[in-house]
Every structure is written in structure tokens, then in C-alpha cells.
PDB file of C-alpha atoms in Angstrom:
ATOM      1  CA  MET H   1     113.853 141.101  80.817  1.00 58.00           C
ATOM      2  CA  SER H   2     111.031 142.178  78.512  1.00 78.00           C
ATOM      3  CA  ALA H   3     113.498 144.385  76.585  1.00 85.00           C
ATOM      4  CA  LEU H   4     115.620 141.302  75.834  1.00 85.00           C
ATOM      5  CA  ARG H   5     112.569 139.289  74.775  1.00 84.00           C
ATOM      6  CA  ASP H   6     111.406 142.110  72.495  1.00 85.00           C
ATOM      7  CA  ALA H   7     114.878 142.432  70.936  1.00 86.00           C
ATOM      8  CA  LEU H   8     115.032 138.683  70.302  1.00 84.00           C
ATOM      9  CA  ARG H   9     111.614 138.751  68.627  1.00 85.00           C
ATOM     10  CA  ASP H  10     112.885 141.539  66.344  1.00 85.00           C
ATOM     11  CA  LEU H  11     115.774 139.417  65.034  1.00 81.00           C
ATOM     12  CA  SER H  12     115.721 138.225  61.453  1.00 78.00           C
ATOM     13  CA  GLU H  13     113.519 135.203  60.942  1.00 76.00           C
ATOM     14  CA  ASP H  14     116.681 133.375  59.855  1.00 72.00           C
ATOM     15  CA  VAL H  15     117.960 133.439  63.454  1.00 78.00           C
ATOM     16  CA  PHE H  16     116.453 130.806  65.734  1.00 87.00           C
ATOM     17  CA  PHE H  17     116.837 131.151  69.501  1.00 91.00           C
ATOM     18  CA  ASP H  18     115.762 129.869  72.897  1.00 92.00           C
ATOM     19  CA  LEU H  19     115.856 131.926  76.090  1.00 92.00           C
ATOM     20  CA  LEU H  20     115.948 129.958  79.329  1.00 93.00           C
ATOM     21  CA  GLU H  21     116.150 130.999  82.977  1.00 92.00           C
ATOM     22  CA  SER H  22     117.270 129.332  86.201  1.00 92.00           C
ATOM     23  CA  GLU H  23     117.663 130.710  89.716  1.00 89.00           C
ATOM     24  CA  GLU H  24     121.309 131.618  89.002  1.00 90.00           C
ATOM     25  CA  ALA H  25     121.451 132.597  85.317  1.00 91.00           C
ATOM     26  CA  TYR H  26     119.900 133.150  81.907  1.00 92.00           C
ATOM     27  CA  LEU H  27     120.809 130.893  79.005  1.00 94.00           C
ATOM     28  CA  LEU H  28     120.550 132.245  75.474  1.00 93.00           C
ATOM     29  CA  VAL H  29     120.828 129.605  72.742  1.00 94.00           C
ATOM     30  CA  LEU H  30     121.244 130.891  69.170  1.00 91.00           C
ATOM     31  CA  ASP H  31     121.467 128.829  66.007  1.00 90.00           C
ATOM     32  CA  ILE H  32     124.096 130.431  63.768  1.00 86.00           C
ATOM     33  CA  PRO H  33     124.974 127.808  61.133  1.00 83.00           C
ATOM     34  CA  GLY H  34     128.501 127.985  59.776  1.00 82.00           C
ATOM     35  CA  VAL H  35     129.910 129.800  62.812  1.00 85.00           C
ATOM     36  CA  SER H  36     132.812 128.520  64.906  1.00 86.00           C
ATOM     37  CA  SER H  37     134.659 129.892  67.923  1.00 89.00           C
ATOM     38  CA  GLU H  38     137.229 131.392  65.542  1.00 89.00           C
ATOM     39  CA  THR H  39     134.596 133.319  63.558  1.00 89.00           C
ATOM     40  CA  LEU H  40     132.573 134.582  66.512  1.00 90.00           C
ATOM     41  CA  GLU H  41     133.129 137.640  68.710  1.00 92.00           C
ATOM     42  CA  LEU H  42     131.105 138.251  71.862  1.00 92.00           C
ATOM     43  CA  SER H  43     131.227 141.185  74.248  1.00 90.00           C
ATOM     44  CA  VAL H  44     129.160 142.686  77.045  1.00 87.00           C
ATOM     45  CA  GLU H  45     129.388 146.414  77.519  1.00 87.00           C
ATOM     46  CA  GLY H  46     127.115 149.134  78.841  1.00 86.00           C
ATOM     47  CA  GLY H  47     124.288 146.750  79.669  1.00 87.00           C
ATOM     48  CA  ARG H  48     124.259 145.226  76.170  1.00 90.00           C
ATOM     49  CA  ILE H  49     125.381 141.971  74.543  1.00 90.00           C
ATOM     50  CA  PHE H  50     127.179 142.288  71.203  1.00 92.00           C
ATOM     51  CA  ILE H  51     127.452 139.250  68.936  1.00 91.00           C
ATOM     52  CA  ASP H  52     129.439 139.454  65.698  1.00 91.00           C
ATOM     53  CA  ALA H  53     129.467 136.252  63.667  1.00 89.00           C
ATOM     54  CA  HIS H  54     131.153 135.447  60.366  1.00 86.00           C
ATOM     55  CA  ARG H  55     129.911 132.454  58.448  1.00 77.00           C
ATOM     56  CA  GLU H  56     132.350 130.457  56.366  1.00 70.00           C
ATOM     57  CA  LYS H  57     131.271 129.889  52.779  1.00 71.00           C
ATOM     58  CA  ASP H  58     133.533 127.917  50.516  1.00 73.00           C
ATOM     59  CA  PRO H  59     131.663 126.387  47.584  1.00 73.00           C
ATOM     60  CA  ASP H  60     133.333 123.820  45.411  1.00 77.00           C
ATOM     61  CA  SER H  61     135.303 125.510  42.624  1.00 82.00           C
ATOM     62  CA  ASP H  62     133.138 123.734  40.014  1.00 88.00           C
ATOM     63  CA  PHE H  63     130.096 125.715  41.199  1.00 86.00           C
ATOM     64  CA  ARG H  64     129.070 129.347  41.043  1.00 82.00           C
ATOM     65  CA  TYR H  65     126.323 131.142  42.918  1.00 78.00           C
ATOM     66  CA  LEU H  66     122.995 131.533  41.141  1.00 83.00           C
ATOM     67  CA  GLU H  67     121.385 132.896  44.277  1.00 80.00           C
ATOM     68  CA  GLU H  68     122.935 133.711  47.640  1.00 74.00           C
ATOM     69  CA  ASN H  69     120.641 134.174  50.639  1.00 72.00           C
ATOM     70  CA  ARG H  70     122.879 133.280  53.575  1.00 67.00           C
ATOM     71  CA  PRO H  71     124.677 136.419  54.772  1.00 70.00           C
ATOM     72  CA  LEU H  72     128.378 136.219  55.576  1.00 78.00           C
ATOM     73  CA  PHE H  73     128.087 138.496  58.594  1.00 83.00           C
ATOM     74  CA  LEU H  74     125.567 138.535  61.407  1.00 84.00           C
ATOM     75  CA  GLU H  75     125.594 141.358  63.956  1.00 89.00           C
ATOM     76  CA  ILE H  76     123.305 141.139  66.966  1.00 89.00           C
ATOM     77  CA  ASP H  77     122.962 143.798  69.680  1.00 91.00           C
ATOM     78  CA  LEU H  78     120.773 142.816  72.650  1.00 91.00           C
ATOM     79  CA  PRO H  79     120.020 144.433  76.007  1.00 91.00           C
ATOM     80  CA  LEU H  80     121.014 142.548  79.146  1.00 88.00           C
ATOM     81  CA  PRO H  81     118.191 141.670  81.535  1.00 86.00           C
ATOM     82  CA  ALA H  82     118.156 144.127  84.439  1.00 84.00           C
ATOM     83  CA  ASN H  83     119.170 141.476  86.984  1.00 86.00           C
ATOM     84  CA  ALA H  84     121.921 139.921  84.830  1.00 86.00           C
ATOM     85  CA  VAL H  85     125.502 140.507  85.793  1.00 78.00           C
ATOM     86  CA  GLY H  86     127.561 141.878  82.913  1.00 69.00           C
ATOM     87  CA  THR H  87     130.676 140.130  84.198  1.00 77.00           C
ATOM     88  CA  GLU H  88     131.729 136.492  83.903  1.00 83.00           C
ATOM     89  CA  PRO H  89     129.393 135.330  81.146  1.00 88.00           C
ATOM     90  CA  GLU H  90     130.230 131.935  79.655  1.00 91.00           C
ATOM     91  CA  ALA H  91     129.892 130.953  76.006  1.00 92.00           C
ATOM     92  CA  THR H  92     130.267 127.773  73.999  1.00 92.00           C
ATOM     93  CA  VAL H  93     129.687 127.099  70.325  1.00 91.00           C
ATOM     94  CA  ASP H  94     129.196 123.630  68.910  1.00 91.00           C
ATOM     95  CA  ARG H  95     128.280 122.970  65.271  1.00 88.00           C
ATOM     96  CA  GLY H  96     126.852 126.464  64.853  1.00 87.00           C
ATOM     97  CA  VAL H  97     124.880 126.529  68.105  1.00 90.00           C
ATOM     98  CA  LEU H  98     125.920 129.294  70.495  1.00 91.00           C
ATOM     99  CA  GLU H  99     125.086 128.908  74.186  1.00 93.00           C
ATOM    100  CA  LEU H 100     125.596 132.093  76.192  1.00 93.00           C
ATOM    101  CA  THR H 101     125.156 131.905  79.971  1.00 92.00           C
ATOM    102  CA  LEU H 102     124.557 135.219  81.754  1.00 91.00           C
ATOM    103  CA  PRO H 103     124.799 135.017  85.546  1.00 90.00           C
ATOM    104  CA  LYS H 104     122.187 136.825  87.617  1.00 88.00           C
ATOM    105  CA  SER H 105     122.995 139.283  90.361  1.00 83.00           C
ATOM    106  CA  PRO H 106     122.334 138.053  93.907  1.00 73.00           C
ATOM    107  CA  SER H 107     118.601 137.971  94.590  1.00 61.00           C
ATOM    108  CA  SER H 108     118.896 139.433  98.084  1.00 57.00           C
ATOM    109  CA  GLY H 109     118.502 142.914  96.647  1.00 57.00           C
ATOM    110  CA  GLU H 110     121.128 144.082  99.090  1.00 61.00           C
ATOM    111  CA  THR H 111     124.424 145.556  98.026  1.00 59.00           C
ATOM    112  CA  THR H 112     127.241 146.112 100.476  1.00 63.00           C
ATOM    113  CA  ILE H 113     129.137 149.344  99.944  1.00 67.00           C
ATOM    114  CA  ASP H 114     132.651 149.703 101.284  1.00 72.00           C
ATOM    115  CA  VAL H 115     133.171 153.008 103.074  1.00 73.00           C
ATOM    116  CA  VAL H 116     136.647 154.504 102.962  1.00 74.00           C
ATOM    117  CA  ASP H 117     137.731 156.677 105.860  1.00 66.00           C
ATOM    118  CA  GLU H 118     139.605 159.535 104.210  1.00 70.00           C
ATOM    119  CA  ASP H 119     141.164 160.576 107.540  1.00 67.00           C
ATOM    120  CA  ALA H 120     142.719 157.136 108.055  1.00 63.00           C
ATOM    121  CA  ALA H 121     144.384 157.141 104.635  1.00 55.00           C
TER     122      ALA H 121
END
């Protein structure tokens, strides 16, 4: 999990986050103002979490930008913790706060492997 912590620390200082852990899962909470479920894409692939967010900016037509510091796009690429399962993550976004739950693999350390009898097939 230290790789995930290191990657989170390397994020832009504009991105605020919390990383929590329970017996069954990790919970990553990211503040991404201006993002909704329609402007957010999440995927888990190859032991990594990919977050692509698009912020909506629609200033009143009477105004023009003098300075613009809030990026429209935010791309985050994070490693999964070693004991996190890459399948069945859950995500919610509410008022620009993303909560991503990553289930852990069973703690028994034991994996059952099905053996196929080629002669019986």
C-alpha cells in the first residue's frame, strides 16, 4: 500500500484526498470540485486505478476570464494496493466528492485452484 500512499502524496496540491482502511476494503475519498457522475470516468486495469475527470466551467456571459487556474481536465493514475481486488469496486460522487471503495482480497492467504482433468474432458 505504500506505493498508493506515495502516488497520492505526489498529486497536485489542488487535489485533496483521504485514504481509509477497514478489514474488508480501502476507501479513497477525493475532492474534485465541479465533477459529476456524467463527467467522471473510472477504471481499474493492470493493477492500477485510472480517474479521468472533466470539470464544468460555464461563466456568466457578462464575464470574461482574467486568470484561469482551475484545469478543465484532471487525470489521475494510481497503483492498487497489493491486497486490493481489482474487481467489483464501488464509486459514488456527490457535490464533487468522489468515494471509491476497493475491496480487499480474502485475508486467509489461501487460494483454491481448480484442477481440470484433461483425460475426463
